[in-house]
PDB file of C-alpha atoms in Angstrom:
ATOM      1  CA  MET D  13     -10.808 -10.930 -32.839  1.00  0.00           C
ATOM      2  CA  ASN D  14      -7.851 -10.157 -30.561  1.00  0.00           C
ATOM      3  CA  ARG D  15      -4.360 -11.626 -30.689  1.00  0.00           C
ATOM      4  CA  ARG D  16      -5.074 -14.332 -28.097  1.00  0.00           C
ATOM      5  CA  GLN D  17      -8.104 -15.588 -30.029  1.00  0.00           C
ATOM      6  CA  ASP D  18      -6.093 -15.567 -33.261  1.00  0.00           C
ATOM      7  CA  ALA D  19      -3.346 -17.598 -31.583  1.00  0.00           C
ATOM      8  CA  LEU D  20      -5.840 -20.124 -30.194  1.00  0.00           C
ATOM      9  CA  ALA D  21      -7.490 -20.507 -33.593  1.00  0.00           C
ATOM     10  CA  GLU D  22      -4.088 -21.145 -35.181  1.00  0.00           C
ATOM     11  CA  ILE D  23      -3.208 -23.743 -32.529  1.00  0.00           C
ATOM     12  CA  VAL D  24      -6.515 -25.553 -33.109  1.00  0.00           C
ATOM     13  CA  ALA D  25      -5.909 -25.583 -36.865  1.00  0.00           C
ATOM     14  CA  ILE D  26      -2.396 -27.025 -36.441  1.00  0.00           C
ATOM     15  CA  ALA D  27      -3.664 -29.673 -34.001  1.00  0.00           C
ATOM     16  CA  ARG D  28      -6.386 -30.796 -36.423  1.00  0.00           C
ATOM     17  CA  ARG D  29      -4.019 -30.960 -39.381  1.00  0.00           C
ATOM     18  CA  ASN D  30      -1.595 -33.165 -37.445  1.00  0.00           C
ATOM     19  CA  ASP D  31      -4.203 -35.259 -35.564  1.00  0.00           C
ATOM     20  CA  LEU D  32      -2.967 -34.070 -32.174  1.00  0.00           C
ATOM     21  CA  THR D  33      -5.085 -34.770 -29.108  1.00  0.00           C
ATOM     22  CA  SER D  34      -5.658 -32.329 -26.265  1.00  0.00           C
ATOM     23  CA  GLY D  35      -3.751 -34.643 -23.912  1.00  0.00           C
ATOM     24  CA  GLU D  36      -0.674 -34.573 -26.128  1.00  0.00           C
ATOM     25  CA  ILE D  37      -0.799 -30.796 -26.274  1.00  0.00           C
ATOM     26  CA  VAL D  38      -1.090 -30.539 -22.480  1.00  0.00           C
ATOM     27  CA  ASP D  39       1.820 -32.958 -22.005  1.00  0.00           C
ATOM     28  CA  ALA D  40       3.955 -30.935 -24.379  1.00  0.00           C
ATOM     29  CA  LEU D  41       3.159 -27.718 -22.544  1.00  0.00           C
ATOM     30  CA  THR D  42       4.052 -29.181 -19.146  1.00  0.00           C
ATOM     31  CA  VAL D  43       7.505 -30.321 -20.255  1.00  0.00           C
ATOM     32  CA  PRO D  44       9.989 -27.442 -19.779  1.00  0.00           C
ATOM     33  CA  THR D  45      11.990 -26.605 -22.853  1.00  0.00           C
ATOM     34  CA  PRO D  46      15.782 -26.218 -22.657  1.00  0.00           C
ATOM     35  CA  GLY D  47      16.678 -22.805 -21.299  1.00  0.00           C
ATOM     36  CA  GLU D  48      13.144 -22.133 -20.065  1.00  0.00           C
ATOM     37  CA  ALA D  49      13.038 -20.365 -16.703  1.00  0.00           C
ATOM     38  CA  SER D  50      11.408 -22.301 -13.872  1.00  0.00           C
ATOM     39  CA  PRO D  51       9.241 -20.644 -11.182  1.00  0.00           C
ATOM     40  CA  ASP D  52      12.184 -20.918  -8.777  1.00  0.00           C
ATOM     41  CA  ASP D  53      14.324 -18.976 -11.237  1.00  0.00           C
ATOM     42  CA  GLY D  54      11.751 -16.170 -11.191  1.00  0.00           C
ATOM     43  CA  ILE D  55      11.808 -16.020  -7.401  1.00  0.00           C
ATOM     44  CA  VAL D  56      15.608 -15.933  -7.336  1.00  0.00           C
ATOM     45  CA  ARG D  57      15.721 -13.209  -9.974  1.00  0.00           C
ATOM     46  CA  ARG D  58      13.179 -11.121  -8.083  1.00  0.00           C
ATOM     47  CA  LEU D  59      15.054 -11.588  -4.796  1.00  0.00           C
ATOM     48  CA  LEU D  60      18.367 -10.638  -6.368  1.00  0.00           C
ATOM     49  CA  ALA D  61      16.775  -7.596  -7.999  1.00  0.00           C
ATOM     50  CA  TYR D  62      15.426  -6.317  -4.681  1.00  0.00           C
ATOM     51  CA  VAL D  63      18.669  -7.058  -2.827  1.00  0.00           C
ATOM     52  CA  GLY D  64      20.564  -5.259  -5.554  1.00  0.00           C
ATOM     53  CA  GLY D  65      18.243  -2.282  -5.244  1.00  0.00           C
ATOM     54  CA  ILE D  66      18.795  -2.198  -1.483  1.00  0.00           C
ATOM     55  CA  PHE D  67      22.563  -2.186  -1.966  1.00  0.00           C
ATOM     56  CA  VAL D  68      22.351   0.584  -4.555  1.00  0.00           C
ATOM     57  CA  PHE D  69      20.171   2.703  -2.284  1.00  0.00           C
ATOM     58  CA  ALA D  70      22.410   2.027   0.723  1.00  0.00           C
ATOM     59  CA  GLY D  71      25.486   2.994  -1.273  1.00  0.00           C
ATOM     60  CA  VAL D  72      23.933   6.256  -2.428  1.00  0.00           C
ATOM     61  CA  ALA D  73      22.737   7.062   1.099  1.00  0.00           C
ATOM     62  CA  VAL D  74      26.148   6.348   2.651  1.00  0.00           C
ATOM     63  CA  TYR D  75      27.930   8.429   0.013  1.00  0.00           C
ATOM     64  CA  ILE D  76      25.589  11.366   0.515  1.00  0.00           C
ATOM     65  CA  GLY D  77      25.959  11.138   4.287  1.00  0.00           C
ATOM     66  CA  MET D  78      29.755  11.015   4.147  1.00  0.00           C
ATOM     67  CA  PHE D  79      30.241  14.040   1.918  1.00  0.00           C
ATOM     68  CA  TRP D  80      27.086  16.091   2.586  1.00  0.00           C
ATOM     69  CA  ALA D  81      28.803  18.711   4.737  1.00  0.00           C
ATOM     70  CA  ASP D  82      31.490  19.267   2.089  1.00  0.00           C
ATOM     71  CA  MET D  83      29.045  19.733  -0.805  1.00  0.00           C
ATOM     72  CA  ASN D  84      27.781  23.036  -2.118  1.00  0.00           C
ATOM     73  CA  GLY D  85      24.130  23.634  -2.940  1.00  0.00           C
ATOM     74  CA  ALA D  86      24.374  22.473  -6.557  1.00  0.00           C
ATOM     75  CA  ALA D  87      26.139  19.254  -5.601  1.00  0.00           C
ATOM     76  CA  ARG D  88      23.513  18.466  -2.969  1.00  0.00           C
ATOM     77  CA  ILE D  89      20.729  18.894  -5.512  1.00  0.00           C
ATOM     78  CA  ILE D  90      22.536  16.741  -8.063  1.00  0.00           C
ATOM     79  CA  VAL D  91      23.235  13.813  -5.710  1.00  0.00           C
ATOM     80  CA  THR D  92      19.618  13.727  -4.521  1.00  0.00           C
ATOM     81  CA  LEU D  93      17.321  14.952  -7.275  1.00  0.00           C
ATOM     82  CA  GLY D  94      19.757  14.032 -10.039  1.00  0.00           C
ATOM     83  CA  THR D  95      20.235  10.506  -8.729  1.00  0.00           C
ATOM     84  CA  GLY D  96      16.487  10.114  -8.355  1.00  0.00           C
ATOM     85  CA  VAL D  97      15.846  11.201 -11.944  1.00  0.00           C
ATOM     86  CA  THR D  98      18.591   8.840 -13.121  1.00  0.00           C
ATOM     87  CA  ALA D  99      16.997   5.936 -11.234  1.00  0.00           C
ATOM     88  CA  LEU D 100      13.618   6.781 -12.766  1.00  0.00           C
ATOM     89  CA  THR D 101      15.123   6.912 -16.260  1.00  0.00           C
ATOM     90  CA  LEU D 102      16.773   3.518 -15.802  1.00  0.00           C
ATOM     91  CA  ALA D 103      13.509   2.050 -14.501  1.00  0.00           C
ATOM     92  CA  ILE D 104      11.622   3.311 -17.554  1.00  0.00           C
ATOM     93  CA  LEU D 105      14.260   1.831 -19.865  1.00  0.00           C
ATOM     94  CA  LEU D 106      14.194  -1.553 -18.129  1.00  0.00           C
ATOM     95  CA  VAL D 107      10.474  -1.979 -17.494  1.00  0.00           C
ATOM     96  CA  ASP D 108       9.723  -3.266 -21.005  1.00  0.00           C
ATOM     97  CA  ASN D 109      12.751  -5.567 -21.097  1.00  0.00           C
ATOM     98  CA  ASP D 110      11.593  -9.105 -20.308  1.00  0.00           C
ATOM     99  CA  ARG D 111      14.949 -10.135 -18.849  1.00  0.00           C
ATOM    100  CA  LEU D 112      15.600  -7.002 -16.790  1.00  0.00           C
ATOM    101  CA  ALA D 113      12.069  -5.916 -15.877  1.00  0.00           C
ATOM    102  CA  ARG D 114      12.521  -7.212 -12.304  1.00  0.00           C
ATOM    103  CA  ALA D 115      15.083  -4.485 -11.675  1.00  0.00           C
ATOM    104  CA  ALA D 116      12.590  -1.756 -12.575  1.00  0.00           C
ATOM    105  CA  THR D 117      10.575  -1.948  -9.338  1.00  0.00           C
ATOM    106  CA  PRO D 118      13.541  -1.296  -6.982  1.00  0.00           C
ATOM    107  CA  LEU D 119      14.586   1.578  -9.221  1.00  0.00           C
ATOM    108  CA  PHE D 120      11.078   3.067  -9.124  1.00  0.00           C
ATOM    109  CA  LEU D 121      11.190   2.866  -5.317  1.00  0.00           C
ATOM    110  CA  ILE D 122      14.628   4.489  -5.158  1.00  0.00           C
ATOM    111  CA  ALA D 123      13.436   7.263  -7.463  1.00  0.00           C
ATOM    112  CA  ALA D 124      10.327   7.772  -5.326  1.00  0.00           C
ATOM    113  CA  TRP D 125      12.540   8.306  -2.276  1.00  0.00           C
ATOM    114  CA  LEU D 126      15.291  10.459  -3.790  1.00  0.00           C
ATOM    115  CA  GLN D 127      13.244  12.741  -6.041  1.00  0.00           C
ATOM    116  CA  PRO D 128      11.059  14.364  -3.346  1.00  0.00           C
ATOM    117  CA  THR D 129      14.144  14.568  -1.131  1.00  0.00           C
ATOM    118  CA  GLY D 130      15.932  16.367  -3.937  1.00  0.00           C
ATOM    119  CA  ILE D 131      13.007  18.740  -4.454  1.00  0.00           C
ATOM    120  CA  MET D 132      13.058  19.627  -0.757  1.00  0.00           C
ATOM    121  CA  VAL D 133      16.828  20.156  -0.928  1.00  0.00           C
ATOM    122  CA  ALA D 134      16.360  22.409  -3.964  1.00  0.00           C
ATOM    123  CA  PHE D 135      13.789  24.506  -2.097  1.00  0.00           C
ATOM    124  CA  ASP D 136      16.147  24.765   0.859  1.00  0.00           C
ATOM    125  CA  GLU D 137      19.211  25.677  -1.204  1.00  0.00           C
ATOM    126  CA  LEU D 138      17.569  27.978  -3.750  1.00  0.00           C
ATOM    127  CA  GLY D 139      14.648  29.370  -1.767  1.00  0.00           C
ATOM    128  CA  THR D 140      14.521  32.592   0.195  1.00  0.00           C
ATOM    129  CA  GLY D 141      12.608  31.272   3.172  1.00  0.00           C
ATOM    130  CA  GLY D 142       8.972  30.449   3.699  1.00  0.00           C
ATOM    131  CA  ASP D 143       7.004  27.617   5.217  1.00  0.00           C
ATOM    132  CA  PRO D 144       8.680  24.216   4.654  1.00  0.00           C
ATOM    133  CA  GLN D 145       5.205  22.682   4.626  1.00  0.00           C
ATOM    134  CA  HIS D 146       4.478  24.491   1.367  1.00  0.00           C
ATOM    135  CA  ALA D 147       7.634  23.010  -0.141  1.00  0.00           C
ATOM    136  CA  ALA D 148       6.602  19.554   1.064  1.00  0.00           C
ATOM    137  CA  LEU D 149       3.175  19.992  -0.531  1.00  0.00           C
ATOM    138  CA  ALA D 150       4.783  20.996  -3.826  1.00  0.00           C
ATOM    139  CA  ALA D 151       7.107  17.974  -3.703  1.00  0.00           C
ATOM    140  CA  THR D 152       4.388  15.414  -2.942  1.00  0.00           C
ATOM    141  CA  THR D 153       2.003  16.921  -5.502  1.00  0.00           C
ATOM    142  CA  ALA D 154       4.675  16.795  -8.203  1.00  0.00           C
ATOM    143  CA  MET D 155       5.459  13.182  -7.325  1.00  0.00           C
ATOM    144  CA  LEU D 156       1.771  12.245  -7.338  1.00  0.00           C
ATOM    145  CA  LEU D 157       1.323  13.682 -10.825  1.00  0.00           C
ATOM    146  CA  GLN D 158       4.457  11.887 -11.992  1.00  0.00           C
ATOM    147  CA  GLN D 159       3.216   8.540 -10.683  1.00  0.00           C
ATOM    148  CA  LEU D 160      -0.191   8.995 -12.318  1.00  0.00           C
ATOM    149  CA  LEU D 161       1.502   9.631 -15.659  1.00  0.00           C
ATOM    150  CA  LEU D 162       3.710   6.579 -15.196  1.00  0.00           C
ATOM    151  CA  ILE D 163       0.710   4.399 -14.316  1.00  0.00           C
ATOM    152  CA  ARG D 164      -0.954   5.310 -17.618  1.00  0.00           C
ATOM    153  CA  ARG D 165       2.125   4.042 -19.449  1.00  0.00           C
ATOM    154  CA  PHE D 166       3.276   1.198 -17.189  1.00  0.00           C
ATOM    155  CA  GLN D 167       0.578  -0.750 -15.374  1.00  0.00           C
ATOM    156  CA  ARG D 168       2.650  -1.865 -12.384  1.00  0.00           C
ATOM    157  CA  PRO D 169       1.433  -2.361  -8.798  1.00  0.00           C
ATOM    158  CA  ALA D 170       4.515  -0.640  -7.372  1.00  0.00           C
ATOM    159  CA  LEU D 171       3.594   2.592  -9.151  1.00  0.00           C
ATOM    160  CA  VAL D 172       0.035   2.455  -7.793  1.00  0.00           C
ATOM    161  CA  PHE D 173       1.419   1.876  -4.290  1.00  0.00           C
ATOM    162  CA  ILE D 174       3.782   4.842  -4.606  1.00  0.00           C
ATOM    163  CA  ALA D 175       0.976   7.020  -5.984  1.00  0.00           C
ATOM    164  CA  LEU D 176      -1.146   6.184  -2.933  1.00  0.00           C
ATOM    165  CA  ILE D 177       1.716   7.198  -0.651  1.00  0.00           C
ATOM    166  CA  PHE D 178       2.089  10.602  -2.255  1.00  0.00           C
ATOM    167  CA  GLY D 179      -1.665  11.030  -2.569  1.00  0.00           C
ATOM    168  CA  THR D 180      -2.060  10.403   1.160  1.00  0.00           C
ATOM    169  CA  LEU D 181       0.721  12.846   2.025  1.00  0.00           C
ATOM    170  CA  THR D 182      -0.666  15.488  -0.333  1.00  0.00           C
ATOM    171  CA  LEU D 183      -4.220  15.205   0.969  1.00  0.00           C
ATOM    172  CA  GLY D 184      -3.191  15.227   4.623  1.00  0.00           C
ATOM    173  CA  ASN D 185      -0.814  18.151   4.142  1.00  0.00           C
ATOM    174  CA  THR D 186      -3.441  20.149   2.250  1.00  0.00           C
ATOM    175  CA  PHE D 187      -6.031  19.729   4.993  1.00  0.00           C
ATOM    176  CA  ASP D 188      -3.437  20.640   7.613  1.00  0.00           C
ATOM    177  CA  LEU D 189      -2.574  23.861   5.780  1.00  0.00           C
ATOM    178  CA  LEU D 190      -6.290  24.664   5.590  1.00  0.00           C
ATOM    179  CA  GLY D 191      -6.438  24.481   9.381  1.00  0.00           C
ATOM    180  CA  ILE D 192      -8.620  21.377   9.585  1.00  0.00           C
ATOM    181  CA  ASP D 193      -8.402  19.575  12.923  1.00  0.00           C
ATOM    182  CA  GLN D 194      -6.048  16.626  13.092  1.00  0.00           C
ATOM    183  CA  GLU D 195      -8.835  14.172  13.906  1.00  0.00           C
ATOM    184  CA  VAL D 196     -11.066  15.331  11.046  1.00  0.00           C
ATOM    185  CA  ASN D 197      -8.059  15.265   8.735  1.00  0.00           C
ATOM    186  CA  ALA D 198      -7.235  11.675   9.698  1.00  0.00           C
ATOM    187  CA  MET D 199     -10.873  10.619   9.339  1.00  0.00           C
ATOM    188  CA  ILE D 200     -11.199  12.053   5.827  1.00  0.00           C
ATOM    189  CA  VAL D 201      -7.871  10.619   4.690  1.00  0.00           C
ATOM    190  CA  GLY D 202      -8.685   7.240   6.241  1.00  0.00           C
ATOM    191  CA  LEU D 203     -12.109   7.017   4.610  1.00  0.00           C
ATOM    192  CA  SER D 204     -10.584   8.069   1.292  1.00  0.00           C
ATOM    193  CA  LEU D 205      -8.036   5.261   1.560  1.00  0.00           C
ATOM    194  CA  LEU D 206     -10.777   2.746   2.332  1.00  0.00           C
ATOM    195  CA  LEU D 207     -12.771   3.797  -0.731  1.00  0.00           C
ATOM    196  CA  LEU D 208      -9.685   3.729  -2.940  1.00  0.00           C
ATOM    197  CA  SER D 209      -8.683   0.317  -1.591  1.00  0.00           C
ATOM    198  CA  TYR D 210     -12.154  -1.044  -2.326  1.00  0.00           C
ATOM    199  CA  GLY D 211     -11.927   0.227  -5.898  1.00  0.00           C
ATOM    200  CA  ILE D 212      -8.369  -1.025  -6.425  1.00  0.00           C
ATOM    201  CA  ASP D 213      -9.359  -4.412  -4.996  1.00  0.00           C
ATOM    202  CA  LYS D 214     -11.440  -4.999  -8.127  1.00  0.00           C
ATOM    203  CA  THR D 215      -8.463  -4.456 -10.443  1.00  0.00           C
ATOM    204  CA  ASP D 216      -5.240  -6.291 -11.201  1.00  0.00           C
ATOM    205  CA  TYR D 217      -3.534  -4.281  -8.433  1.00  0.00           C
ATOM    206  CA  ARG D 218      -5.475  -5.959  -5.598  1.00  0.00           C
ATOM    207  CA  ASP D 219      -2.315  -7.358  -3.995  1.00  0.00           C
ATOM    208  CA  ILE D 220      -1.383  -3.926  -2.621  1.00  0.00           C
ATOM    209  CA  THR D 221      -4.722  -3.269  -0.886  1.00  0.00           C
ATOM    210  CA  PRO D 222      -4.225  -5.033   2.504  1.00  0.00           C
ATOM    211  CA  PHE D 223      -1.739  -2.401   3.664  1.00  0.00           C
ATOM    212  CA  TRP D 224      -4.054   0.437   2.649  1.00  0.00           C
ATOM    213  CA  TYR D 225      -7.097  -1.232   4.202  1.00  0.00           C
ATOM    214  CA  PHE D 226      -5.101  -1.399   7.429  1.00  0.00           C
ATOM    215  CA  LEU D 227      -3.915   2.205   7.246  1.00  0.00           C
ATOM    216  CA  GLY D 228      -7.296   3.594   6.190  1.00  0.00           C
ATOM    217  CA  GLY D 229      -9.233   1.600   8.761  1.00  0.00           C
ATOM    218  CA  ALA D 230      -6.828   2.420  11.595  1.00  0.00           C
ATOM    219  CA  ALA D 231      -6.743   6.144  10.751  1.00  0.00           C
ATOM    220  CA  SER D 232     -10.511   6.549  10.446  1.00  0.00           C
ATOM    221  CA  LEU D 233     -11.334   4.495  13.558  1.00  0.00           C
ATOM    222  CA  TRP D 234      -8.708   6.317  15.645  1.00  0.00           C
ATOM    223  CA  ALA D 235      -9.999   9.687  14.461  1.00  0.00           C
ATOM    224  CA  VAL D 236     -13.633   8.898  15.289  1.00  0.00           C
ATOM    225  CA  PHE D 237     -12.654   7.623  18.737  1.00  0.00           C
ATOM    226  CA  GLU D 238     -10.756  10.847  19.433  1.00  0.00           C
ATOM    227  CA  LEU D 239     -13.791  12.878  18.346  1.00  0.00           C
ATOM    228  CA  LEU D 240     -16.269  10.893  20.463  1.00  0.00           C
ATOM    229  CA  GLU D 241     -14.116  10.386  23.553  1.00  0.00           C
ATOM    230  CA  ASN D 242     -15.299  12.320  26.620  1.00  0.00           C
ATOM    231  CA  THR D 243     -18.661  13.012  24.987  1.00  0.00           C
ATOM    232  CA  PRO D 244     -22.064  11.663  26.104  1.00  0.00           C
ATOM    233  CA  VAL D 245     -22.415   9.691  22.870  1.00  0.00           C
ATOM    234  CA  HIS D 246     -19.065   7.885  22.889  1.00  0.00           C
ATOM    235  CA  VAL D 247     -20.915   4.560  23.116  1.00  0.00           C
ATOM    236  CA  LEU D 248     -21.829   5.083  19.454  1.00  0.00           C
ATOM    237  CA  TYR D 249     -18.244   4.092  18.692  1.00  0.00           C
ATOM    238  CA  LEU D 250     -19.163   0.490  19.480  1.00  0.00           C
ATOM    239  CA  GLY D 251     -21.804   0.626  16.757  1.00  0.00           C
ATOM    240  CA  LEU D 252     -19.269   2.093  14.355  1.00  0.00           C
ATOM    241  CA  THR D 253     -16.839  -0.769  14.932  1.00  0.00           C
ATOM    242  CA  ALA D 254     -19.660  -3.258  14.327  1.00  0.00           C
ATOM    243  CA  PHE D 255     -20.497  -1.446  11.093  1.00  0.00           C
ATOM    244  CA  MET D 256     -16.841  -1.598  10.025  1.00  0.00           C
ATOM    245  CA  ILE D 257     -16.863  -5.353  10.626  1.00  0.00           C
ATOM    246  CA  TYR D 258     -19.832  -5.526   8.254  1.00  0.00           C
ATOM    247  CA  VAL D 259     -17.921  -3.384   5.743  1.00  0.00           C
ATOM    248  CA  SER D 260     -15.030  -5.853   5.939  1.00  0.00           C
ATOM    249  CA  THR D 261     -17.397  -8.615   4.782  1.00  0.00           C
ATOM    250  CA  VAL D 262     -18.561  -6.496   1.859  1.00  0.00           C
ATOM    251  CA  ALA D 263     -14.963  -5.664   0.922  1.00  0.00           C
ATOM    252  CA  LYS D 264     -13.888  -9.260   1.661  1.00  0.00           C
ATOM    253  CA  SER D 265     -10.860  -7.936   3.524  1.00  0.00           C
ATOM    254  CA  ARG D 266      -9.296  -9.866   6.389  1.00  0.00           C
ATOM    255  CA  THR D 267      -7.140  -6.844   7.142  1.00  0.00           C
ATOM    256  CA  LEU D 268     -10.123  -4.556   7.678  1.00  0.00           C
ATOM    257  CA  LEU D 269     -11.821  -7.274   9.742  1.00  0.00           C
ATOM    258  CA  PHE D 270      -8.736  -7.446  11.976  1.00  0.00           C
ATOM    259  CA  VAL D 271      -8.557  -3.665  12.421  1.00  0.00           C
ATOM    260  CA  SER D 272     -12.285  -3.352  13.146  1.00  0.00           C
ATOM    261  CA  THR D 273     -12.275  -6.211  15.651  1.00  0.00           C
ATOM    262  CA  LEU D 274      -9.208  -4.761  17.362  1.00  0.00           C
ATOM    263  CA  ALA D 275     -10.933  -1.367  17.595  1.00  0.00           C
ATOM    264  CA  MET D 276     -14.024  -2.974  19.139  1.00  0.00           C
ATOM    265  CA  VAL D 277     -11.906  -4.835  21.702  1.00  0.00           C
ATOM    266  CA  GLY D 278      -9.991  -1.654  22.483  1.00  0.00           C
ATOM    267  CA  TYR D 279     -13.166   0.319  23.047  1.00  0.00           C
ATOM    268  CA  LEU D 280     -14.615  -2.347  25.338  1.00  0.00           C
ATOM    269  CA  GLY D 281     -11.392  -2.255  27.341  1.00  0.00           C
ATOM    270  CA  TYR D 282     -11.578   1.539  27.514  1.00  0.00           C
ATOM    271  CA  PHE D 283     -15.233   1.410  28.582  1.00  0.00           C
ATOM    272  CA  THR D 284     -14.689  -1.070  31.411  1.00  0.00           C
ATOM    273  CA  ALA D 285     -11.595   0.769  32.656  1.00  0.00           C
ATOM    274  CA  GLU D 286     -13.442   4.094  32.548  1.00  0.00           C
ATOM    275  CA  TYR D 287     -16.554   3.054  34.466  1.00  0.00           C
ATOM    276  CA  PHE D 288     -15.674  -0.037  36.528  1.00  0.00           C
ATOM    277  CA  VAL D 289     -12.025   0.233  37.588  1.00  0.00           C
ATOM    278  CA  ASP D 290     -12.767   1.893  40.950  1.00  0.00           C
ATOM    279  CA  SER D 291     -15.817  -0.178  41.810  1.00  0.00           C
ATOM    280  CA  THR D 292     -16.437  -3.616  43.262  1.00  0.00           C
ATOM    281  CA  GLY D 293     -17.696  -4.646  39.854  1.00  0.00           C
ATOM    282  CA  TRP D 294     -14.185  -4.431  38.360  1.00  0.00           C
ATOM    283  CA  PRO D 295     -13.430  -8.197  38.733  1.00  0.00           C
ATOM    284  CA  VAL D 296     -16.808  -8.984  37.200  1.00  0.00           C
ATOM    285  CA  ALA D 297     -16.046  -6.547  34.396  1.00  0.00           C
ATOM    286  CA  LEU D 298     -12.731  -8.300  33.751  1.00  0.00           C
ATOM    287  CA  ILE D 299     -14.475 -11.670  33.538  1.00  0.00           C
ATOM    288  CA  PHE D 300     -17.085 -10.168  31.236  1.00  0.00           C
ATOM    289  CA  MET D 301     -14.329  -8.639  29.099  1.00  0.00           C
ATOM    290  CA  GLY D 302     -12.619 -12.008  28.793  1.00  0.00           C
ATOM    291  CA  LEU D 303     -15.836 -13.680  27.693  1.00  0.00           C
ATOM    292  CA  VAL D 304     -16.436 -10.906  25.177  1.00  0.00           C
ATOM    293  CA  LEU D 305     -12.944 -11.384  23.744  1.00  0.00           C
ATOM    294  CA  ILE D 306     -13.560 -15.106  23.348  1.00  0.00           C
ATOM    295  CA  GLY D 307     -16.876 -14.390  21.661  1.00  0.00           C
ATOM    296  CA  LEU D 308     -15.345 -11.797  19.354  1.00  0.00           C
ATOM    297  CA  SER D 309     -12.562 -14.160  18.344  1.00  0.00           C
ATOM    298  CA  ASN D 310     -15.095 -16.828  17.406  1.00  0.00           C
ATOM    299  CA  MET D 311     -17.248 -14.279  15.589  1.00  0.00           C
ATOM    300  CA  ALA D 312     -14.279 -12.965  13.612  1.00  0.00           C
ATOM    301  CA  LEU D 313     -13.293 -16.520  12.686  1.00  0.00           C
ATOM    302  CA  ARG D 314     -16.801 -17.335  11.459  1.00  0.00           C
ATOM    303  CA  ILE D 315     -17.017 -14.089   9.487  1.00  0.00           C
ATOM    304  CA  ASN D 316     -13.668 -14.793   7.889  1.00  0.00           C
ATOM    305  CA  ARG D 317     -14.641 -18.341   6.902  1.00  0.00           C
ATOM    306  CA  LYS D 318     -18.127 -17.480   5.651  1.00  0.00           C
ATOM    307  CA  TYR D 319     -17.648 -14.144   3.891  1.00  0.00           C
ATOM    308  CA  ILE D 320     -13.950 -13.489   3.325  1.00  0.00           C
ATOM    309  CA  SER D 321     -11.869 -16.681   3.103  1.00  0.00           C
ATOM    310  CA  GLY D 322     -10.756 -17.412  -0.424  1.00  0.00           C
ATOM    311  CA  HIS D 323     -11.369 -13.842  -1.594  1.00  0.00           C
ATOM    312  CA  GLN D 324      -8.791 -11.657   0.122  1.00  0.00           C
ATOM    313  CA  LEU D 325      -5.464 -12.215   1.845  1.00  0.00           C
TER     314      LEU D 325
END
């Protein structure tokens, strides 16, 4: 029996001993106790924590910018990498403190910005040359590993979001160094983000997935269009967008539905402009395009209401 079940069993025993009804217990729980934080207090604390983090980051950035030219190599590394490590240390110390945990997320974000910057500065100041892309790969890989270790200890959505950022940069940079075409690179990274978003959507971190559904869907659909454009089979792209709309219903993602519908509309616009703009059928094509847009808007609305609404923001 876990702690929650033990607590519930103890509450039931106390209620029975004192002849308390369920209504009395509910009424007692709904009355705020003196000093208890209200939901509005939580919002204010979160807002102040983020505003404070913005001011801290702005102050560090302004200071670095003002004195950067006068600093030697060691000082530049300290004010970037050192400040980032300090921010990370403070975040780790605060994350388990109930009163100060709100301040941990801005500090994690500041650390995620300053640490890779500091690593790049260290490569520039201490290195003997070489491809900066290799240094960038080392920095993003190190940050990805750091975030994965932090996620195992602190289950926070911000850390998962940051890990996805560095994972995306690492994967894209690796494929670029391997000489993979930009379109294929974007397609692989985009599909990877879609799969990861689908998996994360089934966890407690689902609130971060809309952004990654958007990025993954946009990257993969753009890449496929670039690959199929000016080929005899480019009309297959229309089928792909329809398939992605179906995928959005499976994933229950309004964001992916929006991206897929937008891609379908964009392709139809490209198709009519490519084959009808210089013909007498152009006005008819415009009318047809307008009717298609109206139909797609109604279709997207029905799909959202029937398969997605109530499941995903």
